[in-house]
Structure formats: structure tokens, C-alpha cells
XYZ file of C-alpha atoms in Angstrom:
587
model
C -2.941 21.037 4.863
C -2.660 20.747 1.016
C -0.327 19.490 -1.206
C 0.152 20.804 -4.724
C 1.228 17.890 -7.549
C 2.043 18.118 -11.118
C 0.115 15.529 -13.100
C 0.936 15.828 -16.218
C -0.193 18.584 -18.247
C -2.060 20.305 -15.702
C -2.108 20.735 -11.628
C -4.282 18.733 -9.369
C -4.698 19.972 -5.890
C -5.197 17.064 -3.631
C -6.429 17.250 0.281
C -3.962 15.655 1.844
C -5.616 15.499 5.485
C -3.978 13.150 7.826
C -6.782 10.978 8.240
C -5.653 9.836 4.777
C -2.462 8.194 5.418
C -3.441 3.892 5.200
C -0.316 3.437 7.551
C 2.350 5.733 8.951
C 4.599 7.459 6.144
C 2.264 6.308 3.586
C 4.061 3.794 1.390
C 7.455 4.538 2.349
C 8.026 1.845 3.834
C 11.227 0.152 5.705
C 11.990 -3.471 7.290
C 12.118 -3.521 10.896
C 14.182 -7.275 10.856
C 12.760 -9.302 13.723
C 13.273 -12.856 15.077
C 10.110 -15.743 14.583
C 9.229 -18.332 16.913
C 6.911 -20.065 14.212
C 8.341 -21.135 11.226
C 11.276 -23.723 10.685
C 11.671 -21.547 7.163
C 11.067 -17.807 7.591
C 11.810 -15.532 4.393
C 9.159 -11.990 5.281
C 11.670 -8.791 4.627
C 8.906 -6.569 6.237
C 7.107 -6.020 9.670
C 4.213 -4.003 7.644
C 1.516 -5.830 6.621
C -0.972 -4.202 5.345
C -3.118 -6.933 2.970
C -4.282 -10.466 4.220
C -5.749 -12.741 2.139
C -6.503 -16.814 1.940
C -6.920 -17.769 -1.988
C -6.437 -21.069 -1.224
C -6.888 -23.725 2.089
C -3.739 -23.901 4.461
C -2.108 -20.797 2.803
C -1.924 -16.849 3.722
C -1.032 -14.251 1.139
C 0.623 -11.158 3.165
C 0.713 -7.734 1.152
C 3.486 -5.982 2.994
C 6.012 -2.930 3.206
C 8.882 -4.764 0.753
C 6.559 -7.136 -0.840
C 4.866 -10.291 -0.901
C 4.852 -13.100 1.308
C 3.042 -16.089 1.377
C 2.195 -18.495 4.939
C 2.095 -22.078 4.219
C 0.320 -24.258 6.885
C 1.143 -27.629 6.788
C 0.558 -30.607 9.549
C 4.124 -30.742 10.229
C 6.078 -27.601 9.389
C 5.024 -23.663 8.528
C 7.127 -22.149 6.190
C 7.197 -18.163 5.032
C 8.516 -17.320 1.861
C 8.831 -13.868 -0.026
C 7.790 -14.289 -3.821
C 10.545 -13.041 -5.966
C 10.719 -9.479 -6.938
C 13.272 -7.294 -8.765
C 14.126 -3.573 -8.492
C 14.254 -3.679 -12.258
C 10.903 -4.745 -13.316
C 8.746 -2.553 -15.860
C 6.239 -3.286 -18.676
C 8.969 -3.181 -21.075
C 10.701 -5.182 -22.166
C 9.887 -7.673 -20.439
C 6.125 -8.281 -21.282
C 6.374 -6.301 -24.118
C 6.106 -9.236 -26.256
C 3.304 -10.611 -24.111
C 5.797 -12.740 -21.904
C 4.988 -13.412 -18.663
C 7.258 -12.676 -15.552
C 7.948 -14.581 -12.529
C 9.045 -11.394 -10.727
C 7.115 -8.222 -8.734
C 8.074 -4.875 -8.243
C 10.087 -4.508 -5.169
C 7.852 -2.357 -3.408
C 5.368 -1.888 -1.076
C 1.784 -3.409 -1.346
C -0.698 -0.912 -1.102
C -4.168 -3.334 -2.273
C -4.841 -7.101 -3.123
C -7.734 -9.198 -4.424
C -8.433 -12.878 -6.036
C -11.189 -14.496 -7.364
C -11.471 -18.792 -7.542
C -13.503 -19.637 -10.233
C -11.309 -23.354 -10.954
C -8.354 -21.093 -11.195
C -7.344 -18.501 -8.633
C -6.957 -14.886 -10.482
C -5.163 -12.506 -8.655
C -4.318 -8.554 -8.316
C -1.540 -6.813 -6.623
C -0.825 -2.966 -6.520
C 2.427 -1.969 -5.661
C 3.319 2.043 -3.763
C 5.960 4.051 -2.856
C 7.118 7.274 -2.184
C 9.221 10.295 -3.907
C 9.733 13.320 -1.815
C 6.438 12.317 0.595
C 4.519 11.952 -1.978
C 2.781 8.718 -2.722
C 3.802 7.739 -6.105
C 1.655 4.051 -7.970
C 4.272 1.682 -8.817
C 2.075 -0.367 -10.989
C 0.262 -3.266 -10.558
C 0.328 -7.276 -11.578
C -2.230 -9.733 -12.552
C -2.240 -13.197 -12.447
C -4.449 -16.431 -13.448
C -2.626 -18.816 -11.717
C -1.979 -17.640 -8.249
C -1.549 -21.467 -6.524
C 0.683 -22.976 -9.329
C 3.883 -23.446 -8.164
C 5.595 -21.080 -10.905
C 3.234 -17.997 -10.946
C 3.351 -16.073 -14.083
C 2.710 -12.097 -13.542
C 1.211 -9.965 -16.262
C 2.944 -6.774 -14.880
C 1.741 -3.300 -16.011
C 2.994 0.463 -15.055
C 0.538 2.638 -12.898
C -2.488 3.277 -14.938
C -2.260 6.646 -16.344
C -4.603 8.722 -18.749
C -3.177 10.092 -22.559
C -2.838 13.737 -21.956
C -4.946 14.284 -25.295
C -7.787 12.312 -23.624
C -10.195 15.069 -23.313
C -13.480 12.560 -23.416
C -13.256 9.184 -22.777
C -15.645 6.241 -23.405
C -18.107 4.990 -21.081
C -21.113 2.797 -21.681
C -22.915 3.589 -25.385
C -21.369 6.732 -24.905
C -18.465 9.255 -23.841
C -17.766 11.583 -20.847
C -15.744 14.491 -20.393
C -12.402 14.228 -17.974
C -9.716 15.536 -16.706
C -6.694 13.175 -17.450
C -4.542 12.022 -14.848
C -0.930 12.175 -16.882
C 1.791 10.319 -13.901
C 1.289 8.415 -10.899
C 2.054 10.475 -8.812
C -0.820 11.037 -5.977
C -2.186 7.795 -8.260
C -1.670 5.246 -5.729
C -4.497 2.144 -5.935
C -5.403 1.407 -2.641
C -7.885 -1.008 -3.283
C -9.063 -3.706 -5.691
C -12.013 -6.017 -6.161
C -13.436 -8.504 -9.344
C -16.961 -9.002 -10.490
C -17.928 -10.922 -13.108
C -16.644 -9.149 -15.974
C -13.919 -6.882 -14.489
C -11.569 -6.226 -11.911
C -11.921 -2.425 -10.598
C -9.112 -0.682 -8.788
C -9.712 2.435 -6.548
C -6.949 5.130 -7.481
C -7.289 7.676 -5.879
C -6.340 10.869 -7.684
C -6.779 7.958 -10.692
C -10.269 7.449 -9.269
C -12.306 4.289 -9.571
C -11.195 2.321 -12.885
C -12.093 -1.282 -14.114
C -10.221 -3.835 -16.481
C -12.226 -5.970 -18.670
C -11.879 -9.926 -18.496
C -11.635 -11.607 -21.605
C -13.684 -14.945 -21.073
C -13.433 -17.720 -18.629
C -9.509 -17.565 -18.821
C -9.695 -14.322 -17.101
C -6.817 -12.628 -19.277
C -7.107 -8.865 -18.868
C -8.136 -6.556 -21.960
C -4.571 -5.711 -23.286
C -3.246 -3.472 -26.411
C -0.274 -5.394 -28.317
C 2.208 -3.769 -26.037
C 1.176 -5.780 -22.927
C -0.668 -2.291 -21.684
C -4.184 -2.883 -19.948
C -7.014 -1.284 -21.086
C -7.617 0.217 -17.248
C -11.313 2.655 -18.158
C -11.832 5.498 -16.267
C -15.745 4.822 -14.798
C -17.687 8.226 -13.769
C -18.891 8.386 -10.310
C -21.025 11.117 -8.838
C -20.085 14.853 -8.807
C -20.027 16.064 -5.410
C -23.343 17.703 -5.088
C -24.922 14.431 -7.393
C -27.118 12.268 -5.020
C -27.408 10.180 -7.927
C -25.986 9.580 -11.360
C -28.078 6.766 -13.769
C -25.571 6.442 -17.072
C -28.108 3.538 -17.582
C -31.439 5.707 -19.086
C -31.619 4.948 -22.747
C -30.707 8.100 -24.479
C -33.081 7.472 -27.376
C -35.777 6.979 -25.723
C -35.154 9.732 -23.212
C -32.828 12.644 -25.252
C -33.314 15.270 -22.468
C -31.966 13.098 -19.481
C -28.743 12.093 -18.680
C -26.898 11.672 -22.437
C -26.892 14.415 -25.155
C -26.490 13.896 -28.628
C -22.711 15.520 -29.810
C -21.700 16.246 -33.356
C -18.411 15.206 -34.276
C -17.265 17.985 -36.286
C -14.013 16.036 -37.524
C -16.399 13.692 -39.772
C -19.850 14.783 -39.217
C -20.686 11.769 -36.935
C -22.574 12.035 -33.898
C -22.032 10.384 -30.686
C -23.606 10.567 -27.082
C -21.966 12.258 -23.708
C -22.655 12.701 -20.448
C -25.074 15.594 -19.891
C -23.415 18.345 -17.378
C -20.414 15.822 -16.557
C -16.814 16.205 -15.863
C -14.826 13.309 -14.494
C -12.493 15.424 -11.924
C -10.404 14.486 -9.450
C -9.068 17.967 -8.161
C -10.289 19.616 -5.173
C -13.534 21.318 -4.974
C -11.949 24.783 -4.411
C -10.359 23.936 -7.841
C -13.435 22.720 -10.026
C -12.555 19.348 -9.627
C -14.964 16.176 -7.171
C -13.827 14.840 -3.955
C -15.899 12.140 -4.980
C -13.775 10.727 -8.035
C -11.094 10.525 -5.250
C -11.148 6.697 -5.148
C -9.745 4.934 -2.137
C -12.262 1.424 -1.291
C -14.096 -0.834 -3.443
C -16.182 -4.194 -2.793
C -18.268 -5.765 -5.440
C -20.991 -8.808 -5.531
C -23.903 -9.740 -7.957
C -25.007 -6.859 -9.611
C -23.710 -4.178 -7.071
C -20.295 -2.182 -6.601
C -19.585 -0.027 -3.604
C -17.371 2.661 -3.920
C -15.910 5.006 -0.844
C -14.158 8.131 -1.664
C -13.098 10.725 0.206
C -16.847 12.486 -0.479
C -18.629 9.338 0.883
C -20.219 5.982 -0.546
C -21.008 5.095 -3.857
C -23.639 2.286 -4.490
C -24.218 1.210 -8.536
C -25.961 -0.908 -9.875
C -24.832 -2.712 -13.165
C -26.874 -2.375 -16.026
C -26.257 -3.493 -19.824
C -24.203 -1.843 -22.182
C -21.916 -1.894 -18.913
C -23.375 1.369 -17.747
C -23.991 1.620 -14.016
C -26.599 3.551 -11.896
C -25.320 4.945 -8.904
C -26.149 6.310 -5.003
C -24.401 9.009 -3.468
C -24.503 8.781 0.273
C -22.102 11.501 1.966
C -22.285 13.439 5.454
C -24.391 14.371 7.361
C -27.268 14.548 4.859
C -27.304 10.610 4.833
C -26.094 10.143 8.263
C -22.005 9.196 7.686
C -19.960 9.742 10.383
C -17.422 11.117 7.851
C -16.702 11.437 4.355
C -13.477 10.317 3.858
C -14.498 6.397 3.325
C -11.005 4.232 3.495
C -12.255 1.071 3.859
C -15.767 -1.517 2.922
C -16.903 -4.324 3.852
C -19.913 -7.089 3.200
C -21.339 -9.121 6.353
C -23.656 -12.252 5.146
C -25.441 -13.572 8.128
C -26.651 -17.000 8.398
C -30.448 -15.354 8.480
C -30.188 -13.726 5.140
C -29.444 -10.159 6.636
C -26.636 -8.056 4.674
C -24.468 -5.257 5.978
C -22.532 -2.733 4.328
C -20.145 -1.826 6.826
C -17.334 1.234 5.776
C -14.651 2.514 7.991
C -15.382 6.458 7.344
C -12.569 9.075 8.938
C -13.400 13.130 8.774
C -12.677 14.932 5.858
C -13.614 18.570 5.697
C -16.166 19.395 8.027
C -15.068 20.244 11.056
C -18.096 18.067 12.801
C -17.260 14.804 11.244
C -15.933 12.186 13.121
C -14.205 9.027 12.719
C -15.415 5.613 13.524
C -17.827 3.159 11.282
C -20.827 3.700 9.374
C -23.037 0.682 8.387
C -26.647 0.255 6.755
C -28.700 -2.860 6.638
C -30.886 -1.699 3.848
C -28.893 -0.901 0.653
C -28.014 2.567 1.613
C -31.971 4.168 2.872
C -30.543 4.514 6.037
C -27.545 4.776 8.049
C -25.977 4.203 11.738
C -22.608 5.025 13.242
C -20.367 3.127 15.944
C -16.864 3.542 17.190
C -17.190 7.009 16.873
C -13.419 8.842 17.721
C -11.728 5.859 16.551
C -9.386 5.716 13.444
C -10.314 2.756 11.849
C -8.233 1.364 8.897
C -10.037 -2.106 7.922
C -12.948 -3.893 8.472
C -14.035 -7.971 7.799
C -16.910 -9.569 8.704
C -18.043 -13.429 9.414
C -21.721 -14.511 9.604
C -22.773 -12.272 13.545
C -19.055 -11.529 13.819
C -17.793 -8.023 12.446
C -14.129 -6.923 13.374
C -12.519 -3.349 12.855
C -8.697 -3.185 12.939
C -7.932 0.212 14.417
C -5.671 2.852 16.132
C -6.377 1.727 19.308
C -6.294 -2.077 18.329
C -8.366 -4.948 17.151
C -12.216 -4.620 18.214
C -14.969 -7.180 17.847
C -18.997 -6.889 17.756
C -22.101 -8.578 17.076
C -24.388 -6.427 16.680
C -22.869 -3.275 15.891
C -23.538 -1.206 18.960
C -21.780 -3.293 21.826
C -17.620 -3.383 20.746
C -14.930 -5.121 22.869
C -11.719 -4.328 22.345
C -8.561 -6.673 22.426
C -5.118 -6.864 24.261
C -2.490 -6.217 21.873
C -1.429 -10.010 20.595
C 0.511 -12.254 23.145
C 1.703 -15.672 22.466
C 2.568 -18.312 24.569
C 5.399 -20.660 23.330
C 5.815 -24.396 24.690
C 9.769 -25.051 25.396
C 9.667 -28.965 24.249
C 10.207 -31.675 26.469
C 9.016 -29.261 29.552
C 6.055 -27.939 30.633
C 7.134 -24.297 30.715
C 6.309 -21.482 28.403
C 7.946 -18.388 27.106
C 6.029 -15.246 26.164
C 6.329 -13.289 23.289
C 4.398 -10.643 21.885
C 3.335 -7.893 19.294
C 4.616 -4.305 20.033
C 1.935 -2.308 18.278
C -1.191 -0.957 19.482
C -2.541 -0.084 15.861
C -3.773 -2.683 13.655
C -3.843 -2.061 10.018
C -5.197 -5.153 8.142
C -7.633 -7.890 9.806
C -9.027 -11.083 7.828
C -11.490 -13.877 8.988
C -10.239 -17.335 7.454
C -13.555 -19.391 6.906
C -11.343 -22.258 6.959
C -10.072 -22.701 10.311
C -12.222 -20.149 11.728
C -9.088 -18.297 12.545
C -8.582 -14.236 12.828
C -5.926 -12.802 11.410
C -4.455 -9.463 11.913
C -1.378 -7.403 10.199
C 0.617 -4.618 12.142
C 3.403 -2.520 12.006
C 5.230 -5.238 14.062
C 4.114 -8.535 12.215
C 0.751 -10.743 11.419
C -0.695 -12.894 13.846
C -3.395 -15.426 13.738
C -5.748 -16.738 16.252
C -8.216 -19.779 16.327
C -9.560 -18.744 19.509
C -11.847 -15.714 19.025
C -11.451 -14.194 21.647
C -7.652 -13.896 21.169
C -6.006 -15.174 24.778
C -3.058 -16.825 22.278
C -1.888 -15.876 19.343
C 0.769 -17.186 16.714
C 3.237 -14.684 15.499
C 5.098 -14.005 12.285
C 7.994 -11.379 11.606
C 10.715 -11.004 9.221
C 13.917 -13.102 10.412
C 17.222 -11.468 10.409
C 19.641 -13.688 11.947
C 18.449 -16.378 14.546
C 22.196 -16.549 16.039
C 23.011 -12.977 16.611
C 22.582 -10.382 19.266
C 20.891 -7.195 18.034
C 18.682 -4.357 18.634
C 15.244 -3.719 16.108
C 14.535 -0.773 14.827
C 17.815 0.543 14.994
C 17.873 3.777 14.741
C 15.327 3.366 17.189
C 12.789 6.432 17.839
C 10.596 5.862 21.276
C 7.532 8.283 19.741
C 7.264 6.166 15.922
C 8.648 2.397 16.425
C 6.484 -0.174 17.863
C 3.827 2.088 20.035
C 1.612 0.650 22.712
C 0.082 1.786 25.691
C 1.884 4.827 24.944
C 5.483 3.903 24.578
C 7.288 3.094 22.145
C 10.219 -0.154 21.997
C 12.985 -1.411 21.036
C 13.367 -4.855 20.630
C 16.152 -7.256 21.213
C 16.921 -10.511 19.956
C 19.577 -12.696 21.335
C 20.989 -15.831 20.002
C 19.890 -19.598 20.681
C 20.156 -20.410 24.379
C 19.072 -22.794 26.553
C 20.932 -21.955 30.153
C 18.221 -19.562 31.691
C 15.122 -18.243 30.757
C 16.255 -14.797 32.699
C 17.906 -11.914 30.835
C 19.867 -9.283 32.313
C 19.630 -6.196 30.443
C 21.799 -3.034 31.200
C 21.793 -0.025 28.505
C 24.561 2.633 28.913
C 25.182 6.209 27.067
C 27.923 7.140 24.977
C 30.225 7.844 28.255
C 29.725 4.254 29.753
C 27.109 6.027 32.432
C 24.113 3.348 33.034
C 20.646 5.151 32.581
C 18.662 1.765 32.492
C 18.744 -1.587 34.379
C 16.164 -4.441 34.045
C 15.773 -8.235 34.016
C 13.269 -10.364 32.068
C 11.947 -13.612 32.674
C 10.233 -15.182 29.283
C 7.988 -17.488 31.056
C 6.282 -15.039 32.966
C 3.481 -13.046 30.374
C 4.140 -9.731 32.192
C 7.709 -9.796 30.872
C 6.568 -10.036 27.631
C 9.022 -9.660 24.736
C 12.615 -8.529 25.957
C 12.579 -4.881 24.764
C 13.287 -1.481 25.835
C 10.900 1.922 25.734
C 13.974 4.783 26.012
C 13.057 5.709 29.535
C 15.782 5.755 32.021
C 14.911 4.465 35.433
C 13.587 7.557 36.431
C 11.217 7.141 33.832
C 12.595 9.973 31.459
C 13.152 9.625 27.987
C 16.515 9.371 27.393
C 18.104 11.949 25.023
C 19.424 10.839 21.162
C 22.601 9.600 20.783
C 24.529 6.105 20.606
C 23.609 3.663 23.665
C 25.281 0.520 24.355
C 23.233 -2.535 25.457
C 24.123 -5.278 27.754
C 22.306 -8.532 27.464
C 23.670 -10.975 29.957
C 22.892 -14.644 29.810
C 24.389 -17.712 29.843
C 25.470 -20.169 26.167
C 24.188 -23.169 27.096
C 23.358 -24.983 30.146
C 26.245 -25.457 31.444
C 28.449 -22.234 30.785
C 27.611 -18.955 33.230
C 25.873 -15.845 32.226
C 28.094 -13.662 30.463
C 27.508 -10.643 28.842
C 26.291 -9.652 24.948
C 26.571 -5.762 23.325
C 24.411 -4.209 21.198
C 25.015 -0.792 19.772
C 21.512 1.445 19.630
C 21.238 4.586 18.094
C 18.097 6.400 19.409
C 16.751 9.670 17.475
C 13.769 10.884 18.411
């Protein structure tokens, strides 16, 4: 399938396969409001989380569907809070003058990255959606991420001037193709090195900000706009691409000498060059399709939907680079949407990349990893749609499709059970059960500190400090802790909270303490009863108290308004009586 977008002055036509999407609907994202059994403060507005990231001990960033929201662990309580945001927030006026905001976009986060160097700096990119297609909603930078009042540089999705025709690069110039709106322009992921922070864009490509000095301001014009560079990346059929051979010594290789005719000057450019992000069929590079970026030392990764980029800095801020792509180097696919660095206690270093098909028909998805820099590759998970990767010393984790999976060594995986956890009812020795409704996993972070895993679905994050994940904690966004009501709602059984092949609705009821057994009844518009079932929390096969639209025939029921009884008793000492819930279910 392709897609046809206006950028500015001229038409980009971008592959939208549907191995691309990061998470269902792209970034149009929506709350799904859901009790927690955590937190004595609980302030998440989304269910989405797509980013997961520890900038400081004891504390959680969450990059979700409607913002976002920081964990704080503390001996005696855990709280969840939402950072402010504002529907209203744009480079101007506000930090037009250079003053900082204490406000984000309200949006969804679509990458996020820090770097501690005696302060914490911070990135967030913010996504949404007009007419299904993904649109960048800009992005915000900050130097002092674990103050209490955080100050956000905030800045609109970088675009290029449509007069920008060649751009600078190095001790030179290269030709492009500007990219005039954000539409298509969404930055997916972000990472800092020493002097920059780089941003993969997509349709915007790969892009870097310079840092001014050890305060770690971005490079800003007097209007509070960053200075985010375009940086060249391989053409398609380039294996390799050195912007660091000195042009004086060696005229004839990669830089020619240009005449400006304007005042006689000359100036170098990129030999045989144009930065492109359109489609092949359409002149343009797959490859300056940014979508995953991971930096260290002298070396920046890159994975676009042509394959893996490996440069090398060099001075002048030039950069050499690798092209690895399938199957002459051995990818499993081309489409690269996610990288990752293991550091193992014997000195060994893995690139791993979670690489989904892109054109060719005999691509598959799965991993591909090298232990050598890029000279060779191997493959693993092949057939599954892998979204994120981490890693920890022997430990490497893929968040997936089909779940969380563990390995260490890269050929033997183990998968695990969706999330359960296990919830002590003080003063007794009984436990209730509750658990995550998704089979895919979308985000998954190691946290050094605790040596606990963390993962982010489309039904909450959850963190372990057992590895091999037989209890979990579990966050969601709160609604109301002492109402009765049905989440999603509109509820569809094929979308909402898949696993093991169903989809559910979930139901919260208010605070009792009478019975740990929950009659639940759901009736059609006419009053008939198509579905009758009890729960009992502290029994794990019960699981959360939900629903999959199947009547007790096992049929999905058709779409329409449904009426839910929930019967159970106050308190202790009143009978079970019963609760209704309206559902709508469209499927």
C-alpha cells in the first residue's frame, strides 16, 4: 500500500507497509481509564506506553499515548503523576523570548532519551495523527529533568526552508530535498553523544542538534528555533559513504569543488549526492527514512527502513558510514524499527536491531544482531514482529507481538506469560489476582538499579524484580476507584486488550470488602442474557474480572448496547446486590 503526502512544495511518496506502524493506529492514540492496585496517588491518563526510561534512582519516566508520566518509588508510598501539558503550547509566544515552559504538548510520545552528566538532559518527541496520517507535534528539551520545577525548551516539528536546495554538512554542503511540514515527519527515536542529540525522523530522516558546552543548551536562532541539521546517510545502493576524506588532498573522491556564481566564491559538495527521502520508484532513498538511533564513543547506529547505518565520527563533524541492508549482509529485513547495545561483563559488544520486512517479498521479521561491528550478521526470532529491544550484561529481551521474550545467547528464546500480579489483602493471608490484558508488548527497559524489568503495553507498564516474571507490579491510568464501569467502552473484541486471541473488556467495581466472588451477568438491548459467569480474585485462573464478547455458546456477540450485571455485596455485612454497567460493543 502507499500513501501519497504533500510536504511542502513538492510530493513525497512514502511506503507505508504495515510493518511500520510502532503501535496500533500509529499515534492516534486514546485513554483506555483503568483502576491501579499500586499507587496510593495515581495520575497516568493513558494505557499506551510506549517509552520507559530511569534518569534517575527510584524513579520511572513513562512516554505514553496522552503524555508523560513519571513512577516515583519510595520506601513507603508509590505515587504516579502526569507532568503538566497544555493543548495550547507552541514555540511562540511562549519561548519566543527564550522563556522556558513548565508545560508539554498534550500528545502522544512517540521517542525519549537523557543523558546524566551532573545534570540530567532530556528529549521528548511528541505525535499525532490528522486524517491517518502521522503528523510530528514537536519536540522538548530539557537540562534539568530531576528538579522539581522542570523547565522545557519546546520547539515545533523540525522542518526544512523550502528554498533549502543544499544544506551544510561537515567543511562542506550537500544537495536535498527539503521536507516543508510534519506531516509523515514523526521522530520516532532519539539518542545524545557528546556533542549532539540526533533524532530519527523519518520522512525528516536522521538529524542532530548541537550542544553548546557543558550546560547542554541546544544550538538556537533568537526565536527559540533549534538549529535541527539534516546529516546525509547512504543512498540506497551506497555500501558506504566517507564525508570524512579531505577534499584537498583527495579532489576526485567524495567532495567537489562548486563555484558560487552569486559572488564568485567556491565551496565544496557532496560528489553524486542527494539527501532524499521519497521512495525509490520516485528518485528519492529508503535509506534517509529514519526510524532508530543509538549512539556511544565515537559510533552512531542508524536503522532505516533500507537497513543499518554504522558511522564513525570524524573531525570537522563529518562521519564515515556502513551500509548493511538485506540479504547482501545477511538482515532478516530492511525495515530496522528498533537498536540496541549489549555490554557483557567479558568485554563482548552486540548490536542487536529489531528488523521487520520491507519490500522484498523474502524478508522476514524477527532480530538481527552482529558481534563484530557490522562484518557479519545472524538472525533470531524469525516471524516475530518485534517492536523494542534492551539488553543487560548475558541478558537480551525483545518486547514483541506475541509478548515479552528473553535470551542469553541469542539462539535459545523463552517466551513469557502475559504479566500477572498477585496482590496481598492486609491483615490476611489471601491474595487477589490481577493482570495485564495484552499479548503485545511495545516498550521493555532493564533498570540497573534494582535489577528490575520493565515492560509498557497497550494495557499498562509493569515491572518485575524477579526475572523470570512469576509476579509482576502493575500500573494503569485511574478513573474513579468508587465507581462501577466497563473499559474500553465502546468496547471492540478484535482491537481492545488482545490475548490468546480474544479480546476484553474490563470491569472495575467499587471498594468492597464482603466477598472476593463476583457475579457477572451481561444482557442485550432486549433484557435477553447472552453471558453468565462468576469470578473469584484469589484464584490466578480468574484473573482480572473482564469479559471477551462471546456469549456462552462461545459466539461473538453482535454490536449494539449490552447491559452488565456485577453482583456483590458493600461491605461485610450487607448481601450481594447487584451493579449496572452500560457497554457498547462495535466490532
Amino acid at each position: 500500500m502507499r500513501t501519497f503526502i504533500i510536504l511542502g512544495i513538492f510530493i513525497v511518496n512514502i511506503h507505508t507497509l504495515s510493518a511500520q506502524k510502532l503501535v496500533p493506529t500509529d499515534f492516534s492514540f486514546r485513554s483506555m481509564v483503568v483502576d491501579s492496585t499500586d499507587s496510593t496517588y495515581n495520575n497516568m491518563r493513558s494505557n499506551v506506553i510506549t517509552e520507559i526510561i530511569f534518569p534517575e534512582d527510584s524513579v520511572v519516566w513513562l512516554g505514553t499515548g496522552l503524555g508523560v508520566s513519571v513512577i516515583r518509588i519510595r520506601p513507603d508510598t508509590i505515587t504516579v503523576e502526569t507532568l503538566p501539558d497544555t493543548t495550547g503550547l507552541i514555540n511562540s509566544p511562549e519561548n519566543s523570548q527564550g522563556t522556558p515552559t513548565n508545560r508539554l504538548p498534550q500528545d502522544g510520545i512517540s521517542a525519549m532519551a537523557f543523558r546524566d552528566q551532573g545534570r540530567v538532559m532530556m528529549l521528548i518527541a511528541f505525535a499525532g495523527s490528522e486524517n491517518d496520517i502521522p503528523v510530528g507535534k514537536g519536540i522538548a528539551y530539557t537540562t534539568n529533568a530531576t528538579e522539581k520545577n522542570i523547565d522545557w525548551l519546546y520547539d515545533n516539528q523540525p522542518v526544512d526552508n523550502e528554498s533549502y536546495v543544499e544544506y551544510k554538512f561537515a567543511f562542506g554542503k550537500m544537495a536535498i530535498l527539503p521536507v516543508t511540514v510534519p506531516q509523515a515527519n514523526v521522530t520516532y527515536d532519539a539518542a545524545f553523544s557528546d556533542k549532539f542529540v540526533w533524532i530519527a525522523s523519518w520522512a525528516g530522516g536522521l538529524r542532530r542538534l548541537r550542544l553548546l558546552g557543558d550546560n547542554g543548551l541546544p544550538d538556537t536562532d533568537p526565536l527559540r528555533n533549534f538549529f535541527w541539521d539534516p546529516v546525509p546517510l547512504p543512498m540506497d545502493d551506497q555500501f558506504e559513504l566517507n564525508t570524512c576524506v579531505d577534499a584537498i588532498i583527495y579532489p576526485d573522491s567524495t567532495w567537489i569543488e562548486v563555484e558560487n556564481l552569486e559572488d564568485l566564491t567556491t565551496y565544496w559538495l557532496l560528489r553524486d549526492y542527494y539527501l532524499n527521502p521519497r521512495d525509490p520508484i520516485d528518485g528519492g532513498n529508503h535509506n534517509h527514512k529514519a526510524f532508530s538511533v543509538l549512539t556511544y564513543g565515537d559510533t552512531i547506529w542508524v536503522g532505516t527502513a533500507n537497513g543499518i547505518n554504522r558511522g564513525i565520527f570524524g573531525s570537522g563533524d563529518c562521519i564515515n558510514w556502513q551500509h548493511y541492508s538485506y540479504p547482501t549482509h545477511g538482515l532478516s529485513g530492511n525495515f530496522v524499527v528498533g537498536l540496541a547495545m549489549q555490554e557483557r561483563q567479558d568485554g563482548k559488544r552486540i548490536i542487536w536491531a529489531a528488523t521487520v520486512n520491507a519490500d522484498d517479498p523474502t524478508e522476514q521479521r524477527g532480530v538481527s544482531y552482529t558481534a563484530d561491528d557490522g562484518l557479519s550478521w545472524n538472525t533470531a526470532l524469525l516471524g516475530e514482529r518485534v517492536y523494542n529491544i534492551t539488553a543487560h550484561d548475558s541478558l537480551v529481551f525483545a518486547a514483541t507481538a506475541n509478548g515479552l521474550w528473553k535470551t542469553e545467547d541469542g539462539i535459545n528464546w523463552a517466551t513469557y506469560k502475559p504479566a500477572q500480579q498477585a496482590i496481598p489483602v492486609p491483615n490476611t493471608a489471601i491474595y487477589i489476582t490481577d493482570e495485564v490484558l495484552a499479548n503485545e508488548v511495545y516498550s521493555v527497559a532493564f533498570d540497573t538499579g534494582d535489577t528490575s524489568i520493565w515492560i509498557g503495553t497497550g494495557d499498562g507498564v509493569a515491572y518485575s524484580n524477579d526475572l523470570d516474571g512469576l509476579n509482576w507490579k502493575i500500573f494503569r491510568a485511574e478513573y474513579d476507584i468508587n465507581e462501577d464501569y466497563a473499559y474500553p467502552n465502546p468496547f471492540s473484541p478484535y482491537t481492545h486488550n488482545v490475548i490468546g486471541g480474544d479480546g476484553y473488556v474490563r470491569f472495575h467495581t467499587n471498594e468492597w470488602s464482603g466477598t472476593f466472588v463476583i457475579d457477572l451477568d451481561v444482557y442485550n438491548f432486549a433484557m435477553e442474557k447472552v453471558f453468565a459467569g462468576s469470578f473469584d480474585r484469589r484464584i490466578s485462573s480468574s484473573g482480572a474480572l473482564k469479559w471477551n464478547g462471546r456469549d456462552m455458546q462461545g459466539r461473538p456477540v453482535d454490536n449494539g448496547v449490552y447491559f452488565v450485571k456485577l453482583t456483590y455485596p458493600e461491605n461485610q455485612s450487607s448481601k450481594p446486590y447487584p451493579h449496572w454497567v452500560k457497554l457498547i460493543v462495535v466490532k
